[in-house]
Amino acid sequence: MRTVSIHASRPYEVRIGSGLLPDLGAQLRELFAAPRSVMVVSDDTVSALYGPAAECSLRDADFRPQRFVFPHGERSKTLLTYAALQQTLLSAGFTRSDLIVALGGGVVGDLAGFAAATYQRGIPYVQVPTTLLAAVDSSVGGKTAVDLPGGKNQVGAFCQPALVLCDPGLLHSLPPQEYQNGCAEIVKYAMLSGEPLYSLLLSEPVSRQPEPVIAACVEIKRDFVQADERDTGRRRLLNFGHTVGHAIESCSGYAVSHGPAVAIGMAVLTRAACHRGICPPETLSALERLLAAYGLPTHTDYSAQAIARAALSDKKRRGDALPIILPEALGRCRVETIPARDFVSWLRDGGLS
Ligand code: NAD
Ligand code: GLY
């Protein structure tokens, strides 16, 4: 087992090891005395696959597990599901000395985390990520939220988990497209940090070495979170590729999934940075090599105008200024705030028509 300690406003450990799920109860007993009630929050797919093992392990450690299950997918990450979870906690008599376990991908983690942040003004929660994206990104760092009809993650809170228990064995059942979504985030970490992650990713596919890769990504994310927990400065670098990526997802009506969209976003902005002399051509080649190794795309047919329109309608954007993340070299990126009206020309420099 590998352990990464996160020294955020609330310190906690990320424990990574194949076969950890059956040990969930015992791991929690190190932090929480039993008996106490535990609400295991999952979507229907994950619940069917791993709910019984999680509950069995909790029961063996003298916890009282209950399950809250909702239909899988982003469409469930709503105030409605959140309210149903809150009501379930209340009806089941949960108090602040009880516990929530988020067993699932980023949707489950974000929703369960937000419920934990707010139920009775805050109860502890534990992340058990079951997607590669959740393992390397969403389970760590304490961003919790639900969506509004007008925008993603519009209602939420910063709330760090008490523990992240990551069992890469659970990723075997992940559909290839979901795996690829995680790989795009991993490529992003390699661009932000450079070596040794860059070479590690080229040496063998992530699927053959999930533990060291997940640990490396969590360590990189730890450094951003510790430096800027509330996401007002350095942590924004973690959005590399995401402004364009979200716009591509939106233009395609979500037919292009998150990973490929972010991959194209990173490629577009790296080409633009290269074109403007911000990074050398070797940085672009390094990114393209990694994206090719993971079967991720670098081009889209959407026009610069269409992407800019979608990106600039993002509800989280304020005023006329748009922060974009640009690579200066492999392992070094910067935030540059540009006038929103200039975005189209950056996208054209990035190869869009
Ligand atoms: P997800 O949670 O919807 O999971 C993707 C799909 O995989 C779902 O259908 C799920 O049922 C299925 N699945 C999950 N684990 C499985 C397994 N082990 N085997 C088989 N199927 C499995 O999506 P995601 O990509 O994990 O997360 C995306 C969400 O994360 C978005 O809502 C995004 O906003 C959020 N996010 C949050 C942060 C953060 O810092 N909080 C960071 C990145 C993304
Ligand atoms: N996923 C971006 C962040 O946690 O800040």
Coordinates of C-alpha atoms and ligand atoms in Angstrom, one line a residue:
M1 CA 0.0 0.0 0.0
R2 CA 1.2 3.5 -0.8
T3 CA 0.2 6.4 1.4
V4 CA 0.2 10.1 0.4
S5 CA -0.5 12.6 3.3
I6 CA -2.4 15.7 2.4
H7 CA -1.8 18.7 4.7
A8 CA -4.8 20.8 3.9
S9 CA -7.0 22.7 6.3
R10 CA -8.0 19.2 7.5
P11 CA -5.1 16.8 7.1
Y12 CA -5.8 13.3 5.7
E13 CA -4.2 10.3 4.0
V14 CA -4.8 8.9 0.5
R15 CA -4.1 5.2 0.8
I16 CA -3.6 3.4 -2.5
G17 CA -3.4 -0.4 -2.9
S18 CA -5.1 -3.3 -4.8
G19 CA -7.4 -5.3 -2.6
L20 CA -8.1 -2.4 -0.1
L21 CA -11.9 -2.5 -0.4
P22 CA -12.4 -5.6 1.8
D23 CA -10.3 -3.7 4.3
L24 CA -12.5 -0.6 4.3
G25 CA -14.1 -1.3 7.8
A26 CA -10.7 -2.0 9.4
Q27 CA -9.2 1.1 7.8
L28 CA -12.0 3.2 9.1
R29 CA -11.7 1.8 12.6
E30 CA -8.2 3.4 12.7
L31 CA -10.0 6.8 12.5
F32 CA -13.4 6.3 13.9
A33 CA -14.6 4.2 16.9
A34 CA -17.5 1.8 16.2
P35 CA -20.4 1.3 16.5
R36 CA -21.6 4.2 14.4
S37 CA -23.8 4.5 11.3
V38 CA -22.2 4.7 7.9
M39 CA -24.2 5.8 4.8
V40 CA -22.6 4.3 1.7
V41 CA -23.5 6.5 -1.2
S42 CA -23.1 5.0 -4.7
D43 CA -24.7 5.1 -8.2
D44 CA -26.6 2.0 -9.3
T45 CA -23.7 0.5 -11.4
V46 CA -21.1 0.8 -8.7
S47 CA -23.5 -0.2 -5.9
A48 CA -24.3 -3.5 -7.8
L49 CA -20.5 -4.2 -8.3
Y50 CA -19.0 -3.2 -5.0
G51 CA -21.8 -2.2 -2.5
P52 CA -22.0 -5.7 -0.9
A53 CA -18.2 -6.0 -0.4
A54 CA -18.1 -2.5 1.2
E55 CA -21.0 -3.2 3.5
C56 CA -19.7 -6.6 4.5
S57 CA -16.3 -5.1 5.4
L58 CA -18.1 -2.3 7.4
R59 CA -20.3 -4.8 9.3
D60 CA -17.3 -6.9 10.1
A61 CA -15.7 -3.9 11.8
D62 CA -18.9 -3.2 13.9
F63 CA -20.2 -0.3 11.8
R64 CA -23.9 -0.1 10.9
P65 CA -23.9 0.4 7.1
Q66 CA -26.8 1.6 5.0
R67 CA -26.9 2.4 1.3
F68 CA -28.1 5.4 -0.7
V69 CA -28.1 4.6 -4.4
F70 CA -29.0 6.9 -7.3
P71 CA -29.0 6.4 -11.1
H72 CA -25.5 6.6 -12.6
G73 CA -24.4 9.6 -14.6
E74 CA -23.9 13.4 -14.5
R75 CA -27.7 13.9 -14.7
S76 CA -28.0 12.7 -11.1
K77 CA -25.6 15.3 -9.7
T78 CA -28.5 17.6 -8.8
L79 CA -30.0 19.4 -5.9
L80 CA -32.9 16.8 -6.1
T81 CA -30.6 13.9 -5.5
Y82 CA -28.7 15.9 -2.8
A83 CA -32.1 16.6 -1.1
A84 CA -33.1 13.0 -1.2
L85 CA -29.8 12.0 0.4
Q86 CA -30.1 14.6 3.1
Q87 CA -33.7 13.4 3.9
T88 CA -32.5 9.8 4.0
L89 CA -29.7 10.7 6.4
L90 CA -32.3 12.5 8.7
S91 CA -34.9 9.7 8.5
A92 CA -32.2 7.1 9.3
G93 CA -31.3 9.2 12.4
F94 CA -27.7 10.2 11.3
T95 CA -25.9 12.6 13.5
R96 CA -22.6 14.4 13.3
S97 CA -20.8 11.4 14.9
D98 CA -21.9 9.2 12.0
L99 CA -20.2 9.0 8.6
I100 CA -20.7 9.0 4.8
V101 CA -18.7 6.8 2.5
A102 CA -18.6 8.0 -1.2
L103 CA -18.2 4.7 -3.2
G104 CA -18.0 5.6 -6.8
G105 CA -16.7 8.0 -9.5
G106 CA -16.5 11.8 -9.5
V107 CA -20.3 12.2 -9.6
V108 CA -20.8 10.1 -6.4
G109 CA -17.8 11.8 -4.7
D110 CA -18.9 15.3 -5.5
L111 CA -22.5 14.8 -4.4
A112 CA -21.8 12.7 -1.3
G113 CA -19.0 15.2 -0.3
F114 CA -21.4 18.1 -0.6
A115 CA -24.0 16.3 1.4
A116 CA -21.4 15.6 4.1
A117 CA -20.2 19.2 4.0
T118 CA -23.7 20.5 4.8
Y119 CA -25.7 17.8 6.6
Q120 CA -26.1 19.1 10.2
R121 CA -23.4 21.7 9.2
G122 CA -20.9 19.0 8.4
I123 CA -20.3 15.3 9.1
P124 CA -17.1 13.4 8.1
Y125 CA -16.9 11.5 4.8
V126 CA -14.5 9.1 3.2
Q127 CA -13.8 8.8 -0.5
V128 CA -13.5 5.4 -2.1
P129 CA -12.9 6.2 -5.8
T130 CA -13.9 3.6 -8.4
T131 CA -13.0 5.5 -11.6
L132 CA -9.5 6.4 -12.7
L133 CA -10.6 10.0 -12.9
A134 CA -11.8 10.0 -9.3
A135 CA -8.6 8.1 -8.2
V136 CA -6.2 10.7 -9.7
D137 CA -8.3 13.8 -9.4
S138 CA -11.8 14.3 -7.9
S139 CA -11.4 12.2 -4.7
V140 CA -8.5 14.4 -3.6
G141 CA -8.6 18.1 -2.8
G142 CA -12.0 18.7 -1.2
K143 CA -14.0 20.2 -4.0
T144 CA -17.6 19.1 -3.6
A145 CA -20.6 20.2 -5.6
V146 CA -23.8 19.5 -7.5
D147 CA -24.9 21.0 -10.8
L148 CA -27.7 23.5 -11.6
P149 CA -29.7 23.3 -14.9
G150 CA -27.6 26.3 -16.1
G151 CA -24.1 25.1 -15.2
K152 CA -21.9 22.4 -13.7
N153 CA -20.7 22.5 -10.1
Q154 CA -22.6 25.7 -9.3
V155 CA -23.6 24.8 -5.7
G156 CA -20.8 23.3 -3.6
A157 CA -18.3 23.7 -0.8
F158 CA -14.7 23.1 -0.1
C159 CA -14.7 20.2 2.3
Q160 CA -11.8 17.8 2.7
P161 CA -12.5 14.1 3.3
A162 CA -11.3 12.3 6.4
L163 CA -9.6 9.6 4.3
V164 CA -9.3 8.5 0.6
L165 CA -9.1 4.7 0.2
C166 CA -8.2 3.9 -3.4
D167 CA -8.3 0.3 -4.5
P168 CA -7.0 0.1 -8.2
G169 CA -8.5 -3.4 -8.4
L170 CA -11.9 -1.8 -8.7
L171 CA -10.8 -0.2 -12.0
H172 CA -10.8 -3.6 -13.8
S173 CA -14.6 -3.3 -14.4
L174 CA -14.3 0.3 -15.8
P175 CA -15.5 0.7 -19.4
P176 CA -12.6 1.7 -21.7
Q177 CA -14.1 5.1 -22.4
E178 CA -14.2 5.9 -18.6
Y179 CA -10.6 4.6 -18.3
Q180 CA -9.6 7.0 -21.1
N181 CA -11.2 9.9 -19.3
G182 CA -8.8 9.3 -16.4
C183 CA -5.8 8.9 -18.7
A184 CA -6.4 12.4 -20.1
E185 CA -6.1 13.8 -16.6
I186 CA -3.0 11.8 -16.0
V187 CA -1.4 13.3 -19.2
K188 CA -2.4 16.7 -17.8
Y189 CA -0.4 15.9 -14.6
A190 CA 2.6 14.9 -16.7
M191 CA 2.5 18.2 -18.6
L192 CA 2.3 20.1 -15.3
S193 CA 5.0 18.2 -13.6
G194 CA 7.3 16.7 -16.3
E195 CA 9.6 14.0 -15.1
P196 CA 9.5 11.4 -13.7
L197 CA 5.7 10.9 -14.5
Y198 CA 6.2 11.7 -18.2
S199 CA 8.7 8.8 -18.7
L200 CA 6.7 6.5 -16.4
L201 CA 3.6 6.9 -18.6
L202 CA 5.6 6.0 -21.7
S203 CA 7.3 3.1 -20.1
E204 CA 4.1 1.0 -19.7
P205 CA 0.4 1.7 -20.0
V206 CA -1.3 3.0 -16.8
S207 CA -3.4 -0.1 -16.7
R208 CA -0.3 -2.2 -16.1
Q209 CA 1.0 0.0 -13.3
P210 CA -2.0 1.8 -11.7
E211 CA -0.6 2.1 -8.2
P212 CA 2.6 4.1 -8.9
V213 CA 0.8 6.2 -11.5
I214 CA -2.1 7.0 -9.2
A215 CA 0.3 7.8 -6.3
A216 CA 2.4 10.1 -8.5
C217 CA -0.7 12.0 -9.7
V218 CA -2.0 12.3 -6.1
E219 CA 1.3 13.7 -5.0
I220 CA 1.2 16.3 -7.8
K221 CA -2.3 17.2 -6.9
R222 CA -1.4 17.4 -3.2
D223 CA 1.2 20.1 -4.0
F224 CA -1.4 22.2 -5.8
V225 CA -4.0 21.7 -3.1
Q226 CA -1.6 22.5 -0.3
A227 CA -0.4 25.6 -2.0
D228 CA -3.8 26.9 -2.9
E229 CA -6.7 25.0 -1.3
R230 CA -9.4 27.5 -2.2
D231 CA -8.4 27.6 -5.9
T232 CA -7.6 31.3 -6.3
G233 CA -4.1 31.0 -7.7
R234 CA -1.8 28.1 -8.5
R235 CA -4.5 25.3 -8.3
R236 CA -6.1 26.9 -11.4
L237 CA -3.2 25.2 -13.4
L238 CA -5.1 22.0 -12.9
N239 CA -7.6 23.4 -15.4
F240 CA -5.0 22.9 -18.2
G241 CA -7.0 21.9 -21.3
H242 CA -10.4 22.2 -19.5
T243 CA -11.7 25.5 -20.9
V244 CA -11.5 24.3 -24.5
G245 CA -12.4 20.7 -23.4
H246 CA -15.6 21.8 -21.7
A247 CA -16.5 23.8 -24.8
I248 CA -15.9 20.8 -27.1
E249 CA -18.1 18.6 -24.8
S250 CA -20.8 21.3 -24.9
C251 CA -20.6 21.8 -28.7
S252 CA -20.9 18.1 -29.3
G253 CA -23.9 17.7 -27.0
Y254 CA -21.7 15.6 -24.8
A255 CA -21.1 13.1 -27.6
V256 CA -17.3 13.8 -27.1
S257 CA -16.5 12.7 -23.6
H258 CA -14.4 14.5 -21.1
G259 CA -11.0 12.8 -21.7
P260 CA -10.8 13.2 -25.4
A261 CA -12.2 16.8 -25.1
V262 CA -9.5 17.7 -22.5
A263 CA -6.8 16.1 -24.6
I264 CA -7.8 18.3 -27.6
G265 CA -7.9 21.3 -25.3
M266 CA -4.4 20.7 -24.1
A267 CA -3.2 20.2 -27.7
V268 CA -4.9 23.4 -29.0
L269 CA -3.4 25.6 -26.3
T270 CA 0.0 24.0 -26.6
R271 CA 0.0 24.6 -30.3
A272 CA -1.0 28.2 -29.7
A273 CA 1.7 28.6 -27.0
C274 CA 4.2 27.1 -29.5
H275 CA 3.0 29.4 -32.3
R276 CA 3.5 32.5 -30.0
G277 CA 6.9 31.4 -28.8
I278 CA 5.8 30.7 -25.3
C279 CA 7.0 27.1 -25.4
P280 CA 9.4 25.3 -27.8
P281 CA 8.2 22.8 -30.4
E282 CA 9.6 20.0 -28.3
T283 CA 6.9 20.7 -25.7
L284 CA 4.2 20.1 -28.3
S285 CA 6.0 17.0 -29.5
A286 CA 6.2 15.7 -26.0
L287 CA 2.4 16.2 -25.5
E288 CA 1.5 14.7 -28.8
R289 CA 3.7 11.6 -28.1
L290 CA 1.9 11.0 -24.8
L291 CA -1.6 11.6 -26.2
A292 CA -0.9 9.2 -29.1
A293 CA 0.4 6.6 -26.6
Y294 CA -3.0 6.7 -24.8
G295 CA -5.1 6.9 -28.0
L296 CA -6.2 10.4 -27.2
P297 CA -7.1 12.9 -30.0
T298 CA -5.4 16.3 -30.7
H299 CA -7.8 17.9 -33.2
T300 CA -11.4 18.9 -33.5
D301 CA -13.5 20.1 -36.5
Y302 CA -15.4 22.7 -34.4
S303 CA -14.4 26.2 -35.4
A304 CA -12.6 28.7 -33.2
Q305 CA -15.8 30.8 -33.2
A306 CA -17.9 27.9 -32.0
I307 CA -15.5 26.9 -29.3
A308 CA -15.0 30.5 -28.1
R309 CA -18.8 31.0 -27.9
A310 CA -19.3 27.9 -25.9
A311 CA -16.3 28.7 -23.6
L312 CA -17.3 32.3 -23.0
S313 CA -20.9 31.3 -22.1
D314 CA -19.5 29.4 -19.1
K315 CA -21.4 30.6 -16.1
K316 CA -18.3 30.6 -13.9
R317 CA -16.5 33.2 -16.1
R318 CA -16.6 36.7 -14.8
G319 CA -16.3 39.9 -16.8
D320 CA -14.2 40.3 -19.9
A321 CA -11.1 38.5 -18.6
L322 CA -10.4 34.9 -19.4
P323 CA -7.7 32.9 -17.6
I324 CA -6.0 30.3 -19.9
I325 CA -3.4 27.8 -19.0
L326 CA -0.3 27.7 -21.2
P327 CA 2.7 25.4 -21.2
E328 CA 6.1 27.0 -21.1
A329 CA 8.0 23.7 -21.2
L330 CA 7.3 20.1 -20.3
G331 CA 6.7 20.3 -16.5
R332 CA 6.0 24.1 -16.4
C333 CA 2.7 25.8 -17.1
R334 CA 1.4 29.3 -16.4
V335 CA -1.9 31.0 -16.0
E336 CA -2.4 34.0 -18.4
T337 CA -5.4 36.2 -18.2
I338 CA -6.4 37.4 -21.6
P339 CA -9.3 39.7 -22.8
A340 CA -12.1 37.4 -23.7
R341 CA -12.3 38.9 -27.2
D342 CA -8.8 37.6 -28.0
F343 CA -9.7 34.0 -27.3
V344 CA -10.7 33.3 -30.9
S345 CA -7.2 34.3 -32.2
W346 CA -5.6 32.0 -29.6
L347 CA -7.8 29.2 -30.8
R348 CA -6.8 29.9 -34.4
D349 CA -3.2 29.9 -33.4
G350 CA -4.0 26.5 -31.9
G351 CA -5.0 25.2 -35.2
L352 CA -8.8 25.6 -35.2
S353 CA -10.5 26.9 -38.4
Ligands
NAD1 P1 -18.9 9.1 -13.0 O1 -18.8 9.2 -11.5 O2 -20.2 9.5 -13.6 O3 -18.5 7.6 -13.4 C1 -18.5 7.3 -14.8 C2 -19.3 6.1 -15.1 O4 -18.5 4.9 -14.6 C3 -20.6 6.0 -14.3 O5 -21.6 5.5 -15.2 C4 -20.3 5.0 -13.2 O6 -21.5 4.2 -12.9 C5 -19.3 4.1 -13.8 N1 -18.4 3.4 -12.9 C6 -17.8 4.0 -11.9 N2 -16.9 3.2 -11.3 C7 -17.0 2.0 -12.0 C8 -16.3 0.8 -11.9 N3 -15.3 0.6 -11.1 N4 -16.7 -0.2 -12.8 C9 -17.6 0.0 -13.8 N5 -18.3 1.2 -13.9 C10 -17.9 2.2 -13.0 O7 -17.8 10.0 -13.7 P2 -16.3 10.4 -13.3 O8 -15.6 10.5 -14.6 O9 -15.7 9.5 -12.3 O10 -16.4 11.8 -12.6 C11 -16.9 12.9 -13.3 C12 -17.4 13.9 -12.3 O11 -16.3 14.3 -11.5 C13 -18.0 15.2 -12.9 O12 -19.2 15.5 -12.3 C14 -16.9 16.2 -12.6 O13 -17.5 17.5 -12.4 C15 -16.4 15.7 -11.3 N6 -15.0 16.1 -11.0 C16 -14.8 16.7 -9.8 C17 -13.5 17.0 -9.4 C18 -13.2 17.5 -8.1 O14 -12.1 18.0 -7.8 N7 -14.2 17.4 -7.2 C19 -12.4 16.9 -10.4 C20 -12.7 16.4 -11.6 C21 -14.0 16.0 -11.9
GLY2 N1 -9.9 19.2 -10.6 C1 -9.4 20.5 -10.4 C2 -9.2 20.8 -8.9 O1 -9.4 19.9 -8.1 O2 -8.9 21.9 -8.6

